[in-house]
Amino acid sequence: MDTSEVEKPSMEKKLQDSFKYEPNQSPKAKKPSKPANKPSSSEKPTTSPPKPVEEKPIADEGNWTHCKLDWLKPQKIRDAQKRRPDHPEYNPSTLFVPPEFYKDQTPAHRQWWEMKSSHFDCVLFFKVGKFYELYHMDAAVGVNELGFSYMKGEFAHSGFPESAYGRMASTLVSKGYKVARVEQTETPDMMQERCRKTGKNSKWDKVVRREICQVTMRGAQICGLQDNGPAEPTAAYMMAIAEEESNGSSTYGICFVDTSIGLFHLGQFQDDKHSSRLLTTLAHYPPALIIYDRKTSARTTKLLSTHCHSARREPQTLWTPDKTLKTLAEKYYRTNADGEWPEGITPFLHEGDALGLTPAANCYLAIKALGGVVSCLTDCLLDIQILGMNQFTSYSPPDVLNKTLSQEVKVENRWEGGSTMVLDAITLRNLRIVQDEGCLYDRLNFCSTHMGKRLLYQWVCAPSCNISVIKERQNAVKALFENQELCQDAKSILTTLPDLERLLAKVHALGNLKRSKQHPDARAIFYEEKTYSKRKVLDFISVLNGFTAALKLVELFSDADAKLLKRIMQFHPDGKYPDYRETLKFFKEAFNQKEAEKEGRILPGEGVDQEYDNTLKLIQEIEAELKEYLSEQEKYFKCRLSYVGTDKKRYQIEVPVNAAAKAGADYNLEGARKGFKRFSTSDTKDFLARMIAAEEQKTNVLKDLSRRIFEKFSSHYGQWETAVQCLATLDILLAFTEFARQQSGDVCLPEVTYDEEQKPYLNIVEGRHPCIPNIADFIPNDTQLGTGDSSLLLLTGPNMGGKSTLMRQAGLITVLAHLGSYVPAEQCKLSLVDRIFTRLGASDDIFSGQSTFLVEMNETAAIVTHATVHSLVLLDELGRGTSTYDGTAIASGVCVELASRGCRVIFSTHYHSLVHHLSSHPGIMLGHMACMVETDESTPDSEDHIPEETITFLYKLSPGACPKSYGFNAARLAGIPKEITLRAHQISKNLEKEATCVRAFRDIVKMQKPNDGSYVPAEQCKLSLVDRIFTRLGASDDIFSGQSTFLVEMNETAAIVTHATVHSLVLLDELGRGTSTYDGTAIASGVCVELASRGCRVIFSTHYHSLVHHLSSHPGIMLGHMACMVETDESTPDSEDHIPEETITFLYKLSPGACPKSYGFNAARLAGIPKEITLRAHQISKNLEKEATCVRAFRDIVKMQKPNDVRAMLAALSI
């Protein structure tokens, strides 16, 4: 085929091109009768050898033709509807191309621009002969991302051979691009014939037709002939979301599908104002592509951009449910009277509509979301093959009622919770269960197969709450653990298996009759067709061999006793592994595999394909007639005869010359050779015509034969898929076994129980963190919740003492127990846990306008709203990010509420006043992470010296409260300069003395309130040069390097005070959180004074009002606050049963002076903390505020050194 439609490189240009063309591969160059930089108007074949073309220099990067087009410049660009980017309905996937521009283009370039106009967001791989060409802005992508070189000419141009498509497409897709594959769908001869038939011979008609055959992007990848689908074994979902907002919360319709497998998940659910269920769905089924309506609320749009930043997000105008159902019915499922809806869709259709064209009452948004996915699949030309799988299933978030256990199982287990434990997005992130490096999924993932890895991800996100399921898994894992040889044999077989789940989808697509007739790929001209055919056959053989190998596993586990192993690895009646032996035998014997691998085509044996058998029978009948006819002619001529000739001259009768005289008028002389003459007759001509027709019929049957065999194979899809799920389950059980073997310490199978009469409990003996690599000196710990009177552990301890590790350890061991795995502990007993809640670390959400504290309050609100007596709650330092009083009060209120519910709770804190306040609560027990402190007393404590403390962390949970948090130890370890820690130490001592006084008359004293703010853009800005910007914002620990949240904070602070100069800009947010109030305030004060003395430009935000008071007179420090207006409803007086309603209007304006309060209760209310908790916290806050007032009243008596006599203080206050 001639490929000169667009100028191609000659042999002289090969050194500059990105691919080195061999002589027999090089595209032909045409005589430059037209400008060499434009495609010619026709495509006529040529057999002339390649000739050099005049080389034109490569244009400069910014001087390409497309860079000069005025309507392509950012200030002029428009979509196909002429809308500018600032228009609310602007469609970035289209481009307006002026009609007059097309007139100056060659026919091929006109094709390109027409396709680019409707697919502006795609990189076009534009087929020209044997090559995919990239033009204009797409050529620049090829050069920059794929390492191509520009070809000569005025317009940007690069390309690659057809055989490299899969590699090039997957590389661009992995980098976030969207690729459209454009194929020629007719040859030049076909084009000429079309022009002849239609009588249209303009230059626009005399160009081969091209069509977009596939659009590929992340979330829309399949295992096709030219590409191998997603590179990662994990699922990459295409997800569509439809929203209906009401009263601050939303109802969502959702549909998602892994296009490489073809199973659609469809659902609709009501969500809270934080979109908790949507976030959980996004975490359980992480999307690679999100399709959402252009009218989606700003809140949800921000949520998607914040939590799915790595996913491709495409706003669209979603189809209405009516259009969705009508399209599905007319195009896919109800195309004839016998057509039926797939079983998984029928629950979403209105029962009163016999045609199924109306969605059910509560499924409107679900069908709308389905329309979003179908529309995207259609645009990507994947709709026929994926919808043709007919695989649909209902989806509900794990906490929704319709995901609960069946009534029979409820009766058996006496459990009213759901069938799986609820792990929301926050918990998955905080416990590092999935996605993070070194997460629980990574530690468990010893799977040998890709389908096992995908199923394990779903198990880990939704551990079972069915005791029968848990015990069956435990028994299976135990049996495997005790037979290492069996495990090794099984894993050696599993390792050989291909990704059967994805290959089944591929075989199903290749067997789709509708796709073979209607998809543009059926019309495409491929030059590597033999390669693709061979790949197709090899994939099918790989599937057959994979299921054959799997039968060895059935044989291997034939004597298994564990109930689950029998179910997944034995045939009926003992198990559910499908007995496909006869079916598999049929397909394995259906054709010669070696021949098929060699030739890339399937030639079936007898009985495999009826159409093929019929054509063979017809040919055999003609051959028999020919043989009989020849026998008759031998009798007539009385000598031996034979047929000679080839192709259309076959079946000529060769007669010896001495017998040829008998040939009468019915014999036509066709030729002769020495001693022989060749004749044809009307009969031999009839035989030849019939044979040619039969052979053409055979050829046509063979063309479609592979598809029919694949279709026949896919008709057994149910049993193949069942086998895949059984194999994936076995793979996970073996992974659990290997996980247990990899542990350096004791492991055990937990005893999971449920008794409605018994108080929920958790008892871990010598437990270890499952995700911390095996360290010989890792200190195991006991964790007991609910085993006695107390279900809440109030945990204190020094910074870096192991509090966060202990909390995560308890959560992860609980997850492992519900998975049915061994756990790293000497012993573990627990009652079922319906949900794990976590509030760990600290971070703001600036994109949704939420401060660190509001994020913390939102998470806490979800806990106190949804936690039940069966929940496990892990709360780390609740109350940071607002004033000490408000934080302590809110933490106290939440603690008391959770303790009264009987939840199993670990609550870590550095608020020692909170510990003191709750120490006598009957439902709360005190514990701390122990340490040994050795103090050097050789030099007395003074203003110039801090006694050296050597702290040895014991990492052991011990009863009682920790007396101190040892924040200065973390500061020293982080490298905070000595003069700062010295100053801070003195401030801390003074604050402690004040607190000692306060505790002496607790009945007189107690608490205060918080706020939130943001910046506004400046009208003018002047500044001197800044050499470096330092920041200390948010908070998170680094568990794998053994650093607590506070030590991470101190390390960052140490870097600041070490390197900051007078020219630096320093931004410090709430420094001092994560240790005791005294240590935190003192360290913050020391850092403030140091930076002020250096003259750095510093913004230091804090909720420590005592810090503000202490530094208010410092000459290098000015006070400012983010202003707000507060209106208080005084109609009902403040009392124990009522908090005066405060309406706070944030002015977002920086104002001079300090803010009197932090208004933390406002954030708590906004987050939805229940009223009874905020009421209780408000009373505590008032008491603490009274204490603070008392302290200020006798500041002159208390001073800053030694505690005064209490009597003297009381006398001075007239108390």
Short mmCIF file of C-alpha atoms in Angstrom, two decimals, residues 7-397:
data_model
loop_
_atom_site.label_atom_id
_atom_site.label_comp_id
_atom_site.label_asym_id
_atom_site.label_seq_id
_atom_site.Cartn_x
_atom_site.Cartn_y
_atom_site.Cartn_z
CA GLU A 7 5.22 13.09 3.58
CA LYS A 8 7.33 10.30 5.06
CA PRO A 9 11.06 10.22 5.71
CA SER A 10 13.33 8.98 2.97
CA MET A 11 16.33 6.76 3.56
CA GLU A 12 18.50 9.89 3.74
CA LYS A 13 16.51 11.11 6.77
CA LYS A 14 16.65 7.98 8.87
CA LEU A 15 19.38 9.21 11.21
CA GLN A 16 17.17 12.06 12.39
CA ASP A 17 14.05 9.96 12.80
CA SER A 18 12.97 8.32 16.00
CA PHE A 19 12.88 4.88 14.38
CA LYS A 20 15.50 3.42 12.06
CA TYR A 21 13.58 2.11 9.05
CA GLU A 22 14.86 -0.92 7.20
CA PRO A 23 14.83 -0.61 3.39
CA ASN A 24 11.78 -2.89 3.05
CA GLN A 25 9.93 -0.97 5.76
CA SER A 26 10.68 2.58 4.76
CA PRO A 27 7.63 4.53 3.60
CA LYS A 28 7.79 5.51 -0.03
CA ALA A 29 8.50 9.11 -0.85
CA LYS A 30 6.52 10.72 -3.58
CA LYS A 31 7.83 13.16 -6.17
CA PRO A 32 7.35 16.57 -4.66
CA SER A 33 4.77 17.78 -7.15
CA LYS A 34 3.15 19.56 -4.22
CA PRO A 35 4.61 21.26 -1.16
CA ALA A 36 6.47 18.57 0.72
CA ASN A 37 5.03 19.52 4.05
CA LYS A 38 1.43 18.72 3.10
CA PRO A 39 -0.26 15.39 2.43
CA SER A 40 -1.16 14.60 -1.16
CA SER A 41 -4.77 14.33 -2.24
CA SER A 42 -4.80 10.66 -3.16
CA GLU A 43 -3.20 7.37 -2.27
CA LYS A 44 -2.17 5.46 -5.37
CA PRO A 45 -0.02 2.38 -5.07
CA THR A 46 3.51 2.63 -6.30
CA THR A 47 6.21 0.06 -6.80
CA SER A 48 9.06 2.48 -7.43
CA PRO A 49 12.02 2.30 -5.02
CA PRO A 50 12.39 4.94 -2.34
CA LYS A 51 13.76 8.21 -3.64
CA PRO A 52 15.35 11.00 -1.69
CA VAL A 53 13.18 14.03 -1.04
CA GLU A 54 14.44 17.52 -0.55
CA GLU A 55 15.13 17.92 3.12
CA LYS A 56 13.67 20.92 4.87
CA PRO A 57 15.15 22.12 8.12
CA ILE A 58 13.34 21.33 11.35
CA ALA A 59 11.49 24.40 12.56
CA ASP A 60 12.27 25.91 15.93
CA GLU A 61 10.13 24.60 18.81
CA GLY A 62 7.95 27.72 18.89
CA ASN A 63 7.72 28.21 15.11
CA TRP A 64 5.71 25.16 14.14
CA THR A 65 2.64 25.80 12.03
CA HIS A 66 0.24 25.07 14.88
CA CYS A 67 2.03 27.59 17.12
CA LYS A 68 1.18 30.35 14.67
CA LEU A 69 -2.54 29.61 14.38
CA ASP A 70 -4.33 32.54 15.97
CA TRP A 71 -7.44 30.54 16.96
CA LEU A 72 -5.26 28.03 18.84
CA LYS A 73 -3.72 30.62 21.13
CA PRO A 74 -4.90 30.59 24.77
CA GLN A 75 -6.57 33.98 24.50
CA LYS A 76 -8.57 32.90 21.44
CA ILE A 77 -9.20 29.18 21.87
CA ARG A 78 -12.82 27.95 21.93
CA ASP A 79 -14.61 24.63 22.10
CA ALA A 80 -16.64 23.24 19.19
CA GLN A 81 -19.62 25.33 20.30
CA LYS A 82 -17.45 28.46 20.29
CA ARG A 83 -17.44 28.74 24.10
CA ARG A 84 -14.40 30.19 25.85
CA PRO A 85 -12.73 28.35 28.80
CA ASP A 86 -14.37 30.73 31.28
CA HIS A 87 -17.84 29.66 30.11
CA PRO A 88 -19.55 27.33 32.64
CA GLU A 89 -20.33 24.80 29.91
CA TYR A 90 -16.96 24.97 28.12
CA ASN A 91 -16.01 21.51 26.82
CA PRO A 92 -12.21 21.09 26.84
CA SER A 93 -12.48 17.86 24.84
CA THR A 94 -13.50 19.76 21.69
CA LEU A 95 -11.94 22.54 19.62
CA PHE A 96 -13.40 25.09 17.26
CA VAL A 97 -11.60 24.98 13.92
CA PRO A 98 -12.61 27.77 11.50
CA PRO A 99 -14.34 26.34 8.40
CA GLU A 100 -12.11 28.38 6.08
CA PHE A 101 -9.03 26.71 7.61
CA TYR A 102 -10.10 23.31 6.26
CA LYS A 103 -10.07 24.64 2.68
CA ASP A 104 -6.29 25.09 2.78
CA GLN A 105 -5.58 21.58 4.08
CA THR A 106 -4.82 18.43 2.14
CA PRO A 107 -7.53 15.73 2.43
CA ALA A 108 -5.54 13.76 5.00
CA HIS A 109 -4.78 16.79 7.14
CA ARG A 110 -8.41 17.76 6.93
CA GLN A 111 -9.26 14.33 8.32
CA TRP A 112 -6.78 14.89 11.13
CA TRP A 113 -8.13 18.32 12.08
CA GLU A 114 -11.74 17.07 11.98
CA MET A 115 -10.83 14.29 14.41
CA LYS A 116 -8.77 16.65 16.56
CA SER A 117 -11.69 19.05 16.71
CA SER A 118 -13.91 16.41 18.34
CA HIS A 119 -11.09 14.84 20.40
CA PHE A 120 -8.99 17.82 21.41
CA ASP A 121 -8.09 16.20 24.73
CA CYS A 122 -6.61 13.16 22.97
CA VAL A 123 -3.25 12.45 21.40
CA LEU A 124 -4.13 11.12 17.94
CA PHE A 125 -2.18 8.08 16.73
CA PHE A 126 -3.05 8.64 13.08
CA LYS A 127 -2.48 5.60 10.85
CA VAL A 128 -0.72 6.16 7.54
CA GLY A 129 0.22 2.85 5.92
CA LYS A 130 2.24 0.82 8.39
CA PHE A 131 2.90 3.76 10.71
CA TYR A 132 1.09 5.80 13.32
CA GLU A 133 1.83 9.48 12.76
CA LEU A 134 1.63 12.30 15.30
CA TYR A 135 1.09 15.81 13.96
CA HIS A 136 1.27 19.34 15.33
CA MET A 137 0.80 19.54 19.13
CA ASP A 138 0.59 15.73 19.32
CA ALA A 139 4.00 15.45 17.69
CA ALA A 140 5.41 17.58 20.50
CA VAL A 141 3.95 15.08 23.00
CA GLY A 142 5.65 12.26 21.13
CA VAL A 143 8.99 14.06 21.24
CA ASN A 144 8.77 15.14 24.87
CA GLU A 145 7.20 12.02 26.39
CA LEU A 146 8.21 9.17 24.09
CA GLY A 147 11.65 10.31 23.01
CA PHE A 148 10.80 10.71 19.32
CA SER A 149 12.59 13.12 17.02
CA TYR A 150 10.84 15.65 14.82
CA MET A 151 10.76 14.94 11.11
CA LYS A 152 11.76 17.62 8.62
CA GLY A 153 9.21 20.18 7.56
CA GLU A 154 7.31 23.25 8.66
CA PHE A 155 4.71 21.43 10.73
CA ALA A 156 5.53 19.30 13.76
CA HIS A 157 5.55 15.63 12.85
CA SER A 158 6.76 12.41 14.49
CA GLY A 159 5.69 8.77 14.44
CA PHE A 160 6.37 5.08 14.98
CA PRO A 161 5.56 1.69 13.38
CA GLU A 162 2.30 -0.14 14.00
CA SER A 163 4.00 -2.90 15.95
CA ALA A 164 5.01 -0.43 18.69
CA TYR A 165 1.48 0.82 19.39
CA GLY A 166 0.92 -1.07 22.65
CA ARG A 167 4.13 0.21 24.23
CA MET A 168 3.64 3.81 23.11
CA ALA A 169 -0.01 3.99 24.13
CA SER A 170 0.56 2.48 27.57
CA THR A 171 3.47 4.87 28.21
CA LEU A 172 1.36 7.94 27.46
CA VAL A 173 -1.63 6.62 29.40
CA SER A 174 0.55 5.97 32.45
CA LYS A 175 1.61 9.63 32.25
CA GLY A 176 -1.99 10.80 32.28
CA TYR A 177 -2.64 11.26 28.57
CA LYS A 178 -5.67 10.18 26.60
CA VAL A 179 -4.84 8.37 23.34
CA ALA A 180 -7.09 7.95 20.30
CA ARG A 181 -6.10 5.23 17.82
CA VAL A 182 -7.05 6.16 14.26
CA GLU A 183 -7.07 3.36 11.68
CA GLN A 184 -7.43 3.25 7.90
CA THR A 185 -10.65 1.41 7.22
CA GLU A 186 -10.18 0.97 3.48
CA THR A 187 -7.31 0.33 1.10
CA PRO A 188 -6.51 2.60 -1.88
CA ASP A 189 -8.19 0.03 -4.14
CA MET A 190 -11.30 0.12 -1.96
CA MET A 191 -11.21 3.90 -2.08
CA GLN A 192 -11.02 3.88 -5.87
CA GLU A 193 -13.93 1.43 -6.07
CA ARG A 194 -15.98 3.63 -3.69
CA CYS A 195 -15.35 6.69 -5.84
CA ARG A 196 -16.30 4.73 -8.97
CA LYS A 197 -19.58 3.49 -7.45
CA THR A 198 -20.63 6.80 -5.93
CA GLY A 199 -19.40 8.92 -8.83
CA LYS A 200 -17.71 11.27 -6.37
CA ASN A 201 -14.20 12.13 -7.48
CA SER A 202 -13.33 15.35 -5.68
CA LYS A 203 -10.02 15.55 -3.85
CA TRP A 204 -11.92 15.30 -0.54
CA ASP A 205 -13.34 11.95 -1.65
CA LYS A 206 -10.12 10.55 -3.02
CA VAL A 207 -8.58 9.80 0.34
CA VAL A 208 -8.78 6.52 2.25
CA ARG A 209 -11.34 6.47 5.00
CA ARG A 210 -10.14 6.61 8.56
CA GLU A 211 -12.00 6.04 11.80
CA ILE A 212 -11.19 6.36 15.48
CA CYS A 213 -11.16 2.74 16.66
CA GLN A 214 -10.30 3.13 20.33
CA VAL A 215 -9.78 5.85 22.94
CA THR A 216 -7.54 4.77 25.80
CA MET A 217 -6.89 6.46 29.14
CA ARG A 218 -6.47 5.45 32.75
CA GLY A 219 -9.65 3.67 33.79
CA ALA A 220 -10.51 2.79 30.18
CA GLN A 221 -7.91 0.15 29.38
CA ILE A 222 -8.66 -3.33 28.12
CA CYS A 223 -6.65 -6.43 27.35
CA GLY A 224 -6.80 -6.11 23.57
CA LEU A 225 -4.83 -7.47 20.63
CA GLN A 226 -2.62 -4.41 20.25
CA ASP A 227 -2.17 -3.63 23.94
CA ASN A 228 -2.03 -5.72 27.08
CA GLY A 229 -4.33 -3.63 29.26
CA PRO A 230 -3.42 -2.18 32.67
CA ALA A 231 0.15 -2.84 33.72
CA GLU A 232 -0.72 -3.20 37.40
CA PRO A 233 -2.54 -6.24 38.79
CA THR A 234 -4.76 -4.02 40.93
CA ALA A 235 -8.12 -2.91 39.58
CA ALA A 236 -8.33 0.46 37.80
CA TYR A 237 -11.95 1.55 37.97
CA MET A 238 -13.94 3.81 35.69
CA MET A 239 -16.45 5.46 38.04
CA ALA A 240 -19.42 7.74 37.39
CA ILE A 241 -21.09 9.76 40.15
CA ALA A 242 -24.51 11.43 40.04
CA GLU A 243 -25.51 13.71 42.91
CA GLU A 244 -28.67 15.24 44.31
CA GLU A 245 -28.06 17.77 47.08
CA SER A 246 -30.54 18.57 49.85
CA ASN A 247 -30.21 20.30 53.24
CA GLY A 248 -26.42 20.29 53.20
CA SER A 249 -26.05 16.56 52.48
CA SER A 250 -26.19 14.56 49.28
CA THR A 251 -27.67 11.45 47.76
CA TYR A 252 -25.30 9.75 45.35
CA GLY A 253 -25.82 7.39 42.46
CA ILE A 254 -22.69 5.48 41.65
CA CYS A 255 -21.53 3.08 38.95
CA PHE A 256 -18.04 1.72 38.51
CA VAL A 257 -16.39 -0.97 36.40
CA ASP A 258 -12.92 -2.38 35.93
CA THR A 259 -12.84 -2.32 32.12
CA SER A 260 -10.22 -5.07 32.00
CA ILE A 261 -12.72 -7.45 33.69
CA GLY A 262 -16.18 -6.08 32.84
CA LEU A 263 -18.12 -6.34 36.14
CA PHE A 264 -20.37 -3.31 36.74
CA HIS A 265 -21.17 -2.18 40.31
CA LEU A 266 -24.34 -0.11 40.58
CA GLY A 267 -25.86 1.61 43.61
CA GLN A 268 -27.49 4.62 45.24
CA PHE A 269 -27.20 5.86 48.82
CA GLN A 270 -27.93 8.79 51.12
CA ASP A 271 -24.80 10.36 52.58
CA ASP A 272 -23.98 12.71 55.46
CA LYS A 273 -22.71 16.27 55.07
CA HIS A 274 -19.11 15.02 55.07
CA SER A 275 -19.81 12.53 52.25
CA SER A 276 -18.38 9.78 54.44
CA ARG A 277 -19.91 6.93 52.44
CA LEU A 278 -18.69 8.32 49.15
CA LEU A 279 -15.18 8.70 50.57
CA THR A 280 -15.30 5.11 51.82
CA THR A 281 -16.39 3.91 48.38
CA LEU A 282 -13.53 5.82 46.76
CA ALA A 283 -11.09 4.16 49.17
CA HIS A 284 -12.47 0.63 48.73
CA TYR A 285 -12.65 0.93 44.93
CA PRO A 286 -10.02 3.55 44.02
CA PRO A 287 -10.98 5.01 40.65
CA ALA A 288 -8.53 5.76 37.88
CA LEU A 289 -11.19 7.74 36.00
CA ILE A 290 -14.07 9.71 37.53
CA ILE A 291 -17.00 10.92 35.44
CA TYR A 292 -19.29 13.39 37.17
CA ASP A 293 -22.09 15.74 36.17
CA ARG A 294 -21.18 19.33 35.38
CA LYS A 295 -23.84 20.37 37.89
CA THR A 296 -22.22 18.44 40.74
CA SER A 297 -22.02 20.53 43.92
CA ALA A 298 -18.87 22.51 44.63
CA ARG A 299 -18.45 20.54 47.88
CA THR A 300 -18.38 17.18 46.09
CA THR A 301 -16.19 18.54 43.29
CA LYS A 302 -13.65 19.73 45.87
CA LEU A 303 -13.85 16.39 47.64
CA LEU A 304 -13.03 14.54 44.41
CA SER A 305 -10.10 16.80 43.57
CA THR A 306 -8.72 16.53 47.12
CA HIS A 307 -9.12 12.79 47.74
CA CYS A 308 -8.74 11.52 44.15
CA HIS A 309 -5.96 13.82 42.94
CA SER A 310 -4.25 11.00 41.03
CA ALA A 311 -7.43 10.00 39.17
CA ARG A 312 -8.44 11.52 35.85
CA ARG A 313 -11.60 13.60 36.41
CA GLU A 314 -13.96 14.34 33.54
CA PRO A 315 -17.02 16.56 34.05
CA GLN A 316 -19.81 15.71 31.61
CA THR A 317 -23.48 16.27 31.05
CA LEU A 318 -24.73 12.88 32.20
CA TRP A 319 -27.49 11.14 30.30
CA THR A 320 -30.92 11.15 31.90
CA PRO A 321 -32.08 7.77 33.28
CA ASP A 322 -34.68 7.58 30.52
CA LYS A 323 -32.07 8.03 27.80
CA THR A 324 -29.76 5.56 29.54
CA LEU A 325 -32.36 2.79 29.69
CA LYS A 326 -33.62 3.48 26.18
CA THR A 327 -30.06 3.31 24.78
CA LEU A 328 -29.29 0.09 26.66
CA ALA A 329 -32.54 -1.48 25.49
CA GLU A 330 -32.33 -0.50 21.83
CA LYS A 331 -28.62 -0.97 21.31
CA TYR A 332 -27.59 -3.80 23.60
CA TYR A 333 -30.19 -5.82 25.49
CA ARG A 334 -33.68 -5.56 23.98
CA THR A 335 -32.74 -5.57 20.30
CA ASN A 336 -35.34 -8.25 19.56
CA ALA A 337 -38.46 -9.72 21.13
CA ASP A 338 -36.43 -12.33 23.00
CA GLY A 339 -33.99 -9.82 24.49
CA GLU A 340 -33.78 -9.64 28.27
CA TRP A 341 -32.23 -7.27 30.76
CA PRO A 342 -29.16 -8.63 32.56
CA GLU A 343 -30.12 -10.05 35.94
CA GLY A 344 -28.04 -7.47 37.82
CA ILE A 345 -29.93 -4.50 36.32
CA THR A 346 -33.51 -5.67 36.98
CA PRO A 347 -33.54 -4.61 40.70
CA PHE A 348 -33.01 -1.03 39.51
CA LEU A 349 -35.99 -1.07 37.11
CA HIS A 350 -39.57 -0.15 37.93
CA GLU A 351 -41.69 -3.27 38.37
CA GLY A 352 -44.68 -1.66 36.68
CA ASP A 353 -42.84 -1.05 33.40
CA ALA A 354 -42.76 -4.32 31.45
CA LEU A 355 -40.24 -2.90 28.96
CA GLY A 356 -37.88 -1.81 31.74
CA LEU A 357 -37.54 1.76 30.51
CA THR A 358 -38.31 3.40 33.88
CA PRO A 359 -35.94 3.39 36.87
CA ALA A 360 -37.20 2.17 40.25
CA ALA A 361 -38.23 4.82 42.77
CA ASN A 362 -34.93 5.00 44.68
CA CYS A 363 -32.67 4.18 41.74
CA TYR A 364 -32.93 7.32 39.60
CA LEU A 365 -29.38 8.49 40.37
CA ALA A 366 -27.93 4.98 40.08
CA ILE A 367 -29.25 4.66 36.50
CA LYS A 368 -28.02 8.18 35.76
CA ALA A 369 -24.53 7.15 36.93
CA LEU A 370 -24.77 4.03 34.77
CA GLY A 371 -25.51 6.34 31.86
CA GLY A 372 -22.29 8.21 32.60
CA VAL A 373 -20.26 5.00 32.36
CA VAL A 374 -22.08 3.78 29.22
CA SER A 375 -21.57 7.18 27.57
CA CYS A 376 -17.83 7.09 28.35
CA LEU A 377 -17.49 3.49 27.16
CA THR A 378 -19.26 4.47 23.94
CA ASP A 379 -16.91 7.41 23.40
CA CYS A 380 -13.97 5.06 23.97
CA LEU A 381 -15.52 2.44 21.62
CA LEU A 382 -15.44 -0.16 24.38
CA ASP A 383 -19.19 -0.36 24.94
CA ILE A 384 -20.01 -3.43 22.86
CA GLN A 385 -17.40 -5.73 24.36
CA ILE A 386 -17.79 -4.64 28.00
CA LEU A 387 -21.58 -4.32 28.13
CA GLY A 388 -21.69 -7.61 26.23
CA MET A 389 -20.32 -9.33 29.34
CA ASN A 390 -23.77 -8.81 30.97
CA GLN A 391 -22.10 -8.67 34.39
CA PHE A 392 -23.88 -6.34 36.84
CA THR A 393 -24.04 -6.39 40.64
CA SER A 394 -25.63 -4.13 43.26
CA TYR A 395 -23.41 -1.97 45.42
CA SER A 396 -24.10 -0.49 48.85
CA PRO A 397 -21.62 1.17 51.24
#
